[in-house]
Amino acid sequence: MLPKLFLERMKKLLGEEYPAFLEAFSMESRRGLRVNTIKADAETFVKEGYFSLERVPWTEDGFYIEGADKPGKSPLHAAGVYYMQEPSAMAPAVFLKVHPGDRVLDLCAAPGGKTTQLAAAMQGEGILVSNEIHPARAQILSENVERMGLGNVIVTNETPERLAAVFTGYFDKILVDAPCSGEGMFRKSEEACEEWSVENVALCAKRQDGILDCAARMLRPGGKMVYSTCTFAPEEDEGTVSRFVKRHPDFSIEPVEQREGFLCGQGKWVENPADGVENTVRLMPHRIKGEGHYFAVLQREGECDYLPKAGNGMEKGLPAQEYSLFSAFREQYLSNWTASGIYLRYGEQLYLGMEGMPALKGIRALRPGLHLGAFKKNRFEPSHALALALKPEEAKQKVNLTFAEAEQYIGGQTVSVNTQAKGWCLACVAGYSLGWGKITGTVMKNHYPKGLRI
């Protein structure tokens, strides 16, 4: 099944390690999940014993899934308590080292694993722009941002060139998980094997050069960037990084703290390797429990003692009278909800944006912050995104569902309740918000989105 020319190249590069590398492709892939620390503490989640888990060594919040457990089918997955993520793919975002308050860009973000990982590290503070150039994949990205209950994420559907024109020198940290030839996914994806060719490797490398050049324009002086791929191809890994550093002498390759099983970058595998390319990292399936991945940490020289501004300026937000229907809803149904920011209206839809967020005029934005809901005739209807962003204690009315009831709920069924409450209530499972319901008498009418029902 593996392409012949791919195998010939890897045998030449790996030498005595090649038999172990080849044997790894006959072994089963390892599944992983990463706990969403916006909603749950990782240690507490493990102790609750929902699944059999083993920690991934390069991140505190990531775990291998043991045995036959199927976390993707659990109501906890629908509640955004964790993200199903391939273990090796968890590494690049860790080494970008984002902090609350940072301005961060995830330039090639779908389906959202690394975006949601960065957002968890930011803990709701700062601005994260998450971009995907392909519309259908951008929609999937937006849905995953919603499921994880994230409020400080702007999801865009733009080209790198268009973003670079608006966000020149704006970001503190940038992640470029570049489109690549996908060799690292061969064990998991027969399609990746079928689409592989030497010509496609060269095409991907050329595309990566252009994407990185755009990213460099958007990074402030003194900022940090992580470049990553899921391929073994040196032309797309050490080669792309070397070409970038030679084109941009104000960037250097930053040393990475080595972890067990990491293989350092191989400058000998490419022509004209850049200084420090040995400080990049390869994750190889015969050395670690995960698929193939590569990443490099790139540091831009200089300092930035000013607050960079986006080319479009800042969003101003609505005056209070223009979202009074939401204020009334908030007063009636929410309790001690502390989220803050600016209110933005797009047609009938209301969003909570971030203070100081960039204006999005001329930018295709699918999600300019937290979607609060929609204005209907003389009333406000809350969104599913708002439900998932709430903690159970932030709703005045809530219904705690058993796992069996939660499965019925996400399947679209009504739920019988024994409560004096009326109107909107938050459906919860195991202490996590799951969605909205509306109580009439002894029945909670189901408002779980039809497109998400299982």
Short mmCIF file of C-alpha atoms in Angstrom, two decimals:
data_model
loop_
_atom_site.label_atom_id
_atom_site.label_comp_id
_atom_site.label_asym_id
_atom_site.label_seq_id
_atom_site.Cartn_x
_atom_site.Cartn_y
_atom_site.Cartn_z
CA MET A 1 0.00 0.00 0.00
CA LEU A 2 2.88 2.40 0.74
CA PRO A 3 4.26 4.23 -2.34
CA LYS A 4 7.44 2.60 -3.69
CA LEU A 5 9.38 5.85 -4.17
CA PHE A 6 8.45 6.92 -0.63
CA LEU A 7 9.84 3.67 0.79
CA GLU A 8 13.04 3.96 -1.24
CA ARG A 9 13.62 7.46 0.05
CA MET A 10 12.95 6.57 3.70
CA LYS A 11 15.24 3.51 3.50
CA LYS A 12 18.05 5.69 2.22
CA LEU A 13 17.49 8.34 4.91
CA LEU A 14 16.92 6.10 7.95
CA GLY A 15 19.54 3.44 7.35
CA GLU A 16 19.59 0.99 10.24
CA GLU A 17 16.37 2.45 11.68
CA TYR A 18 14.43 1.67 8.51
CA PRO A 19 13.26 -1.86 9.48
CA ALA A 20 11.75 -0.54 12.72
CA PHE A 21 10.15 2.35 10.80
CA LEU A 22 8.63 -0.05 8.28
CA GLU A 23 7.39 -2.40 11.01
CA ALA A 24 5.55 0.51 12.66
CA PHE A 25 3.18 0.65 9.68
CA SER A 26 1.90 -2.83 10.53
CA MET A 27 1.00 -1.72 14.05
CA GLU A 28 -2.32 -0.19 15.06
CA SER A 29 -2.52 3.59 15.36
CA ARG A 30 -2.88 5.06 18.83
CA ARG A 31 -5.99 7.11 19.54
CA GLY A 32 -5.87 10.18 21.73
CA LEU A 33 -7.96 12.81 23.46
CA ARG A 34 -7.02 16.14 24.98
CA VAL A 35 -8.95 17.45 27.96
CA ASN A 36 -10.45 20.91 27.39
CA THR A 37 -9.07 22.81 30.37
CA ILE A 38 -11.50 25.65 29.74
CA LYS A 39 -14.10 23.25 31.13
CA ALA A 40 -12.31 20.54 33.09
CA ASP A 41 -9.17 19.88 35.11
CA ALA A 42 -7.19 17.10 33.41
CA GLU A 43 -6.20 15.30 36.61
CA THR A 44 -9.75 15.40 37.95
CA PHE A 45 -11.12 14.14 34.64
CA VAL A 46 -8.78 11.14 34.69
CA LYS A 47 -9.72 10.31 38.29
CA GLU A 48 -13.41 10.36 37.39
CA GLY A 49 -12.66 7.21 35.41
CA TYR A 50 -14.92 7.66 32.39
CA PHE A 51 -12.30 6.04 30.15
CA SER A 52 -9.05 4.09 30.43
CA LEU A 53 -6.33 6.67 29.70
CA GLU A 54 -2.55 6.93 29.57
CA ARG A 55 -0.80 10.31 29.54
CA VAL A 56 0.85 11.55 26.34
CA PRO A 57 4.40 12.51 27.44
CA TRP A 58 4.67 15.85 25.63
CA THR A 59 1.52 17.50 27.02
CA GLU A 60 -0.11 17.58 30.43
CA ASP A 61 -3.66 17.56 29.04
CA GLY A 62 -3.33 14.82 26.40
CA PHE A 63 -3.98 11.11 26.82
CA TYR A 64 -3.86 7.87 24.87
CA ILE A 65 -7.16 6.00 24.82
CA GLU A 66 -6.72 2.45 26.01
CA GLY A 67 -8.83 -0.56 25.07
CA ALA A 68 -12.18 -0.39 23.31
CA ASP A 69 -13.46 2.85 24.87
CA LYS A 70 -15.29 5.14 22.41
CA PRO A 71 -15.13 8.67 23.88
CA GLY A 72 -16.27 10.19 20.59
CA LYS A 73 -19.75 8.76 21.14
CA SER A 74 -20.11 10.02 24.72
CA PRO A 75 -22.30 13.00 25.70
CA LEU A 76 -19.13 14.39 27.29
CA HIS A 77 -17.72 14.79 23.79
CA ALA A 78 -20.84 16.69 22.71
CA ALA A 79 -20.38 18.88 25.80
CA GLY A 80 -16.86 19.85 24.68
CA VAL A 81 -15.13 18.32 27.70
CA TYR A 82 -12.37 16.98 25.45
CA TYR A 83 -11.18 16.99 21.86
CA MET A 84 -10.34 13.78 19.99
CA GLN A 85 -6.82 14.45 18.73
CA GLU A 86 -4.03 12.32 17.32
CA PRO A 87 -1.28 12.24 20.01
CA SER A 88 1.62 13.53 17.86
CA ALA A 89 -0.52 16.43 16.66
CA MET A 90 -0.68 17.70 20.25
CA ALA A 91 3.03 18.61 20.28
CA PRO A 92 3.42 21.78 18.13
CA ALA A 93 0.96 23.96 20.08
CA VAL A 94 2.68 23.06 23.35
CA PHE A 95 5.98 24.50 22.15
CA LEU A 96 4.46 27.76 20.91
CA LYS A 97 4.00 28.49 24.63
CA VAL A 98 1.04 30.85 24.42
CA HIS A 99 -0.19 32.62 27.54
CA PRO A 100 -3.40 34.38 28.62
CA GLY A 101 -3.51 37.83 27.03
CA ASP A 102 -1.46 36.94 23.93
CA ARG A 103 -2.48 37.80 20.40
CA VAL A 104 -2.28 34.52 18.51
CA LEU A 105 -2.87 33.38 14.94
CA ASP A 106 -3.52 29.79 13.85
CA LEU A 107 -3.10 30.29 10.14
CA CYS A 108 -4.10 26.85 8.74
CA ALA A 109 -6.45 25.79 11.49
CA ALA A 110 -9.08 23.24 10.38
CA PRO A 111 -10.40 21.01 11.79
CA GLY A 112 -9.50 22.79 15.03
CA GLY A 113 -7.39 20.53 17.23
CA LYS A 114 -4.50 22.94 17.57
CA THR A 115 -6.77 26.01 17.74
CA THR A 116 -8.72 24.58 20.65
CA GLN A 117 -5.44 23.59 22.32
CA LEU A 118 -4.08 27.14 21.99
CA ALA A 119 -7.36 28.60 23.26
CA ALA A 120 -7.26 26.36 26.33
CA ALA A 121 -3.79 27.65 27.15
CA MET A 122 -5.06 31.23 26.80
CA GLN A 123 -7.92 30.55 29.28
CA GLY A 124 -10.28 33.00 27.62
CA GLU A 125 -7.88 35.96 27.73
CA GLY A 126 -6.35 37.59 24.66
CA ILE A 127 -7.28 37.26 20.99
CA LEU A 128 -6.96 34.11 18.89
CA VAL A 129 -7.57 34.40 15.15
CA SER A 130 -8.20 30.95 13.70
CA ASN A 131 -8.11 30.83 9.91
CA GLU A 132 -8.93 28.23 7.28
CA ILE A 133 -8.82 28.95 3.57
CA HIS A 134 -11.30 26.24 2.46
CA PRO A 135 -14.94 27.20 3.23
CA ALA A 136 -16.24 23.73 4.13
CA ARG A 137 -13.30 23.05 6.44
CA ALA A 138 -13.68 26.53 7.95
CA GLN A 139 -17.24 25.59 8.90
CA ILE A 140 -16.02 22.44 10.66
CA LEU A 141 -13.43 24.56 12.46
CA SER A 142 -16.14 26.96 13.60
CA GLU A 143 -18.28 24.10 14.91
CA ASN A 144 -15.39 22.72 16.96
CA VAL A 145 -14.67 26.15 18.42
CA GLU A 146 -18.33 26.31 19.42
CA ARG A 147 -18.36 22.82 20.96
CA MET A 148 -15.37 23.62 23.15
CA GLY A 149 -17.12 26.70 24.57
CA LEU A 150 -14.51 29.22 23.40
CA GLY A 151 -15.24 32.93 23.56
CA ASN A 152 -12.00 34.66 22.54
CA VAL A 153 -11.67 33.08 19.08
CA ILE A 154 -12.28 34.79 15.75
CA VAL A 155 -12.79 32.21 12.97
CA THR A 156 -11.90 33.50 9.51
CA ASN A 157 -12.04 32.04 6.01
CA GLU A 158 -9.30 33.94 4.19
CA THR A 159 -6.12 33.57 2.17
CA PRO A 160 -2.83 34.12 4.01
CA GLU A 161 -2.12 37.04 1.66
CA ARG A 162 -5.37 38.82 2.58
CA LEU A 163 -4.75 38.37 6.30
CA ALA A 164 -1.17 39.60 5.96
CA ALA A 165 -2.40 42.82 4.37
CA VAL A 166 -4.62 43.54 7.39
CA PHE A 167 -2.56 42.11 10.27
CA THR A 168 0.97 43.25 9.43
CA GLY A 169 3.16 42.95 12.56
CA TYR A 170 0.08 42.30 14.74
CA PHE A 171 0.52 38.91 16.43
CA ASP A 172 2.69 37.82 19.36
CA LYS A 173 2.57 34.13 18.41
CA ILE A 174 1.70 32.31 15.18
CA LEU A 175 1.14 28.64 14.46
CA VAL A 176 1.53 27.46 10.87
CA ASP A 177 0.39 23.84 10.66
CA ALA A 178 0.96 23.82 6.94
CA PRO A 179 -0.85 21.77 4.31
CA CYS A 180 1.57 19.01 3.32
CA SER A 181 1.92 15.69 1.50
CA GLY A 182 0.56 13.87 4.57
CA GLU A 183 3.12 11.07 4.73
CA GLY A 184 2.82 10.99 8.50
CA MET A 185 -0.82 9.92 8.12
CA PHE A 186 -0.13 6.95 5.80
CA ARG A 187 -0.80 4.46 8.61
CA LYS A 188 -4.22 5.99 9.26
CA SER A 189 -5.29 7.07 5.78
CA GLU A 190 -5.32 4.98 2.62
CA GLU A 191 -6.39 8.11 0.75
CA ALA A 192 -3.17 9.89 1.76
CA CYS A 193 -1.17 7.03 0.25
CA GLU A 194 -3.15 7.10 -2.99
CA GLU A 195 -2.73 10.87 -3.43
CA TRP A 196 1.03 10.89 -2.75
CA SER A 197 3.54 11.68 -5.49
CA VAL A 198 7.01 13.17 -5.76
CA GLU A 199 5.45 16.05 -7.69
CA ASN A 200 2.97 16.75 -4.89
CA VAL A 201 5.78 16.88 -2.33
CA ALA A 202 7.47 19.59 -4.41
CA LEU A 203 4.16 21.44 -4.85
CA CYS A 204 3.51 21.37 -1.09
CA ALA A 205 7.01 22.67 -0.34
CA LYS A 206 6.49 25.60 -2.69
CA ARG A 207 3.10 26.37 -1.13
CA GLN A 208 4.62 26.21 2.36
CA ASP A 209 7.23 28.82 1.37
CA GLY A 210 4.49 31.27 0.43
CA ILE A 211 2.42 30.61 3.55
CA LEU A 212 5.42 31.12 5.84
CA ASP A 213 6.34 34.38 4.10
CA CYS A 214 2.82 35.68 4.80
CA ALA A 215 3.05 34.52 8.41
CA ALA A 216 6.36 36.34 8.85
CA ARG A 217 4.69 39.60 7.80
CA MET A 218 2.11 39.19 10.56
CA LEU A 219 4.51 38.48 13.43
CA ARG A 220 5.62 41.40 15.57
CA PRO A 221 9.32 41.98 16.36
CA GLY A 222 10.35 39.60 19.11
CA GLY A 223 7.44 37.28 18.32
CA LYS A 224 7.50 33.49 18.06
CA MET A 225 6.23 31.16 15.37
CA VAL A 226 5.87 27.38 15.20
CA TYR A 227 5.89 25.65 11.83
CA SER A 228 4.60 22.09 11.68
CA THR A 229 3.64 19.37 9.21
CA CYS A 230 2.43 15.77 9.30
CA THR A 231 4.92 14.55 6.72
CA PHE A 232 8.34 12.86 6.72
CA ALA A 233 9.47 14.60 3.51
CA PRO A 234 12.70 16.55 4.23
CA GLU A 235 11.87 18.97 1.41
CA GLU A 236 8.77 20.04 3.38
CA ASP A 237 10.36 19.86 6.84
CA GLU A 238 14.02 20.78 7.35
CA GLY A 239 14.07 22.05 3.77
CA THR A 240 11.14 24.46 4.19
CA VAL A 241 12.51 25.76 7.49
CA SER A 242 16.01 26.21 6.05
CA ARG A 243 14.72 28.09 3.03
CA PHE A 244 12.60 30.31 5.26
CA VAL A 245 15.44 31.26 7.61
CA LYS A 246 17.70 32.06 4.66
CA ARG A 247 14.99 34.31 3.16
CA HIS A 248 14.33 35.94 6.55
CA PRO A 249 17.62 36.50 8.40
CA ASP A 250 15.75 38.22 11.26
CA PHE A 251 14.42 34.75 12.22
CA SER A 252 16.35 32.02 14.01
CA ILE A 253 15.56 28.42 14.93
CA GLU A 254 15.00 28.17 18.67
CA PRO A 255 16.19 25.09 20.58
CA VAL A 256 13.39 22.78 21.72
CA GLU A 257 13.39 20.90 25.00
CA GLN A 258 13.84 17.29 23.96
CA ARG A 259 11.37 14.67 25.13
CA GLU A 260 11.71 10.92 25.13
CA GLY A 261 11.37 9.57 21.60
CA PHE A 262 11.90 12.90 19.80
CA LEU A 263 14.32 12.82 16.88
CA CYS A 264 16.20 16.04 16.21
CA GLY A 265 16.02 17.65 12.78
CA GLN A 266 18.30 16.13 10.17
CA GLY A 267 20.22 18.80 8.29
CA LYS A 268 22.07 16.11 6.34
CA TRP A 269 18.81 15.15 4.64
CA VAL A 270 18.54 18.47 2.74
CA GLU A 271 20.73 20.72 0.61
CA ASN A 272 21.97 23.94 2.23
CA PRO A 273 20.57 23.34 5.74
CA ALA A 274 20.16 26.43 7.90
CA ASP A 275 22.10 26.92 11.10
CA GLY A 276 20.20 25.36 13.99
CA VAL A 277 18.05 23.01 11.90
CA GLU A 278 19.09 20.25 14.30
CA ASN A 279 16.97 22.08 16.89
CA THR A 280 13.79 21.17 15.00
CA VAL A 281 11.87 18.03 15.97
CA ARG A 282 10.67 14.89 14.21
CA LEU A 283 8.10 12.55 15.75
CA MET A 284 8.53 9.15 14.11
CA PRO A 285 6.08 6.25 14.58
CA HIS A 286 8.83 3.73 15.39
CA ARG A 287 10.17 5.97 18.19
CA ILE A 288 6.97 7.25 19.82
CA LYS A 289 3.36 6.15 20.25
CA GLY A 290 1.88 8.36 17.56
CA GLU A 291 1.90 9.24 13.87
CA GLY A 292 4.52 11.16 11.93
CA HIS A 293 4.90 14.86 12.71
CA TYR A 294 7.52 17.62 12.41
CA PHE A 295 7.82 21.05 13.99
CA ALA A 296 10.21 23.95 14.36
CA VAL A 297 10.14 26.94 16.71
CA LEU A 298 11.12 30.16 14.95
CA GLN A 299 12.04 33.30 16.88
CA ARG A 300 11.96 36.74 15.31
CA GLU A 301 14.61 39.14 16.58
CA GLY A 302 13.85 42.54 18.08
CA GLU A 303 11.50 43.93 20.68
CA CYS A 304 8.05 45.47 20.52
CA ASP A 305 7.43 48.15 23.17
CA TYR A 306 4.16 49.28 21.59
CA LEU A 307 0.77 47.67 20.99
CA PRO A 308 0.52 46.81 17.27
CA LYS A 309 -2.67 47.81 15.47
CA ALA A 310 -4.50 45.97 12.73
CA GLY A 311 -4.92 47.73 9.40
CA ASN A 312 -8.69 48.04 9.86
CA GLY A 313 -8.47 49.52 13.36
CA MET A 314 -10.58 48.19 16.25
CA GLU A 315 -14.20 47.12 16.53
CA LYS A 316 -16.28 49.64 18.51
CA GLY A 317 -19.24 47.52 19.58
CA LEU A 318 -22.94 48.29 19.95
CA PRO A 319 -24.53 50.79 22.33
CA ALA A 320 -26.52 49.11 25.13
CA GLN A 321 -29.94 49.90 23.71
CA GLU A 322 -29.21 47.83 20.61
CA TYR A 323 -28.84 44.59 22.59
CA SER A 324 -31.46 45.30 25.26
CA LEU A 325 -33.39 42.12 24.41
CA PHE A 326 -30.30 40.08 25.27
CA SER A 327 -29.85 42.08 28.47
CA ALA A 328 -33.40 41.12 29.43
CA PHE A 329 -32.68 37.46 28.68
CA ARG A 330 -29.49 37.67 30.71
CA GLU A 331 -31.33 39.16 33.67
CA GLN A 332 -34.03 36.49 33.57
CA TYR A 333 -31.99 33.36 32.88
CA LEU A 334 -28.31 33.89 33.73
CA SER A 335 -26.68 34.16 37.14
CA ASN A 336 -23.20 35.58 37.89
CA TRP A 337 -22.20 35.35 34.24
CA THR A 338 -18.93 37.28 34.23
CA ALA A 339 -18.03 37.26 30.53
CA SER A 340 -17.09 40.73 29.28
CA GLY A 341 -16.35 42.32 25.94
CA ILE A 342 -18.07 44.25 23.18
CA TYR A 343 -21.37 43.38 21.52
CA LEU A 344 -21.46 42.94 17.74
CA ARG A 345 -24.48 42.45 15.48
CA TYR A 346 -24.50 40.70 12.11
CA GLY A 347 -28.02 40.75 10.72
CA GLU A 348 -30.17 39.17 13.43
CA GLN A 349 -27.19 37.46 15.11
CA LEU A 350 -25.54 38.83 18.27
CA TYR A 351 -21.92 38.12 19.25
CA LEU A 352 -19.74 38.95 22.21
CA GLY A 353 -16.39 40.11 20.90
CA MET A 354 -13.17 40.86 22.76
CA GLU A 355 -12.16 44.25 24.09
CA GLY A 356 -9.63 45.72 21.68
CA MET A 357 -10.39 43.17 18.95
CA PRO A 358 -9.45 44.10 15.39
CA ALA A 359 -12.14 45.38 13.05
CA LEU A 360 -13.15 42.70 10.55
CA LYS A 361 -14.31 44.90 7.70
CA GLY A 362 -13.47 43.17 4.42
CA ILE A 363 -12.52 39.92 6.21
CA ARG A 364 -14.62 36.79 5.78
CA ALA A 365 -15.37 35.96 9.41
CA LEU A 366 -17.53 32.97 10.32
CA ARG A 367 -17.38 33.60 14.06
CA PRO A 368 -16.30 37.03 15.40
CA GLY A 369 -16.24 35.90 19.03
CA LEU A 370 -18.88 34.11 21.09
CA HIS A 371 -22.21 33.68 19.32
CA LEU A 372 -24.86 34.70 21.88
CA GLY A 373 -28.00 34.09 19.85
CA ALA A 374 -30.52 35.71 17.55
CA PHE A 375 -33.03 38.52 17.76
CA LYS A 376 -36.53 37.33 17.02
CA LYS A 377 -39.73 39.40 17.08
CA ASN A 378 -39.71 41.13 20.48
CA ARG A 379 -37.53 38.43 22.04
CA PHE A 380 -34.04 36.97 22.14
CA GLU A 381 -33.29 33.30 21.43
CA PRO A 382 -30.01 32.01 22.92
CA SER A 383 -27.50 30.08 20.81
CA HIS A 384 -26.06 26.62 21.31
CA ALA A 385 -22.63 28.29 21.51
CA LEU A 386 -23.75 30.29 24.55
CA ALA A 387 -25.00 27.15 26.27
CA LEU A 388 -21.66 25.40 25.75
CA ALA A 389 -19.74 28.45 26.99
CA LEU A 390 -21.70 28.56 30.26
CA LYS A 391 -20.82 26.79 33.47
CA PRO A 392 -23.89 25.11 35.02
CA GLU A 393 -23.81 27.53 37.96
CA GLU A 394 -24.14 30.47 35.57
CA ALA A 395 -27.67 29.45 34.57
CA LYS A 396 -30.58 30.22 36.88
CA GLN A 397 -32.45 27.16 35.59
CA LYS A 398 -30.78 23.87 34.76
CA VAL A 399 -31.67 20.20 34.43
CA ASN A 400 -29.09 17.58 35.35
CA LEU A 401 -29.39 14.65 32.97
CA THR A 402 -28.17 11.10 33.47
CA PHE A 403 -25.92 9.75 30.72
CA ALA A 404 -28.86 7.80 29.31
CA GLU A 405 -31.05 10.94 29.30
CA ALA A 406 -28.20 12.95 27.77
CA GLU A 407 -27.94 10.45 24.92
CA GLN A 408 -31.68 10.84 24.31
CA TYR A 409 -31.31 14.63 24.44
CA ILE A 410 -28.51 14.82 21.85
CA GLY A 411 -30.61 12.47 19.74
CA GLY A 412 -33.35 15.11 19.65
CA GLN A 413 -35.84 13.59 22.07
CA THR A 414 -37.83 15.50 24.67
CA VAL A 415 -36.97 14.90 28.32
CA SER A 416 -39.41 14.52 31.22
CA VAL A 417 -38.58 16.80 34.15
CA ASN A 418 -39.76 17.31 37.70
CA THR A 419 -39.28 21.01 38.33
CA GLN A 420 -41.18 24.23 38.94
CA ALA A 421 -39.02 26.03 36.40
CA LYS A 422 -40.45 27.49 33.21
CA GLY A 423 -38.85 28.72 30.02
CA TRP A 424 -35.18 28.40 29.06
CA CYS A 425 -33.03 26.01 31.06
CA LEU A 426 -29.53 24.62 30.63
CA ALA A 427 -29.33 20.88 30.02
CA CYS A 428 -26.28 19.45 31.83
CA VAL A 429 -24.54 16.10 32.17
CA ALA A 430 -21.96 15.16 34.82
CA GLY A 431 -21.57 18.83 35.75
CA TYR A 432 -21.00 20.11 32.20
CA SER A 433 -23.35 22.18 30.02
CA LEU A 434 -24.75 20.38 26.99
CA GLY A 435 -27.33 22.69 25.40
CA TRP A 436 -30.63 24.51 25.85
CA GLY A 437 -34.06 23.18 26.60
CA LYS A 438 -37.35 24.97 27.17
CA ILE A 439 -39.58 23.73 29.98
CA THR A 440 -43.33 23.55 29.66
CA GLY A 441 -45.02 21.72 32.51
CA THR A 442 -43.25 18.39 33.01
CA VAL A 443 -41.49 18.34 29.63
CA MET A 444 -38.25 19.96 28.50
CA LYS A 445 -38.58 20.75 24.81
CA ASN A 446 -35.37 19.92 22.99
CA HIS A 447 -33.35 22.81 21.50
CA TYR A 448 -30.25 20.79 20.66
CA PRO A 449 -29.32 21.82 17.07
CA LYS A 450 -30.79 19.44 14.52
CA GLY A 451 -27.56 19.33 12.53
CA LEU A 452 -25.64 18.02 15.54
CA ARG A 453 -28.09 15.39 16.71
CA ILE A 454 -26.87 11.81 16.94
#
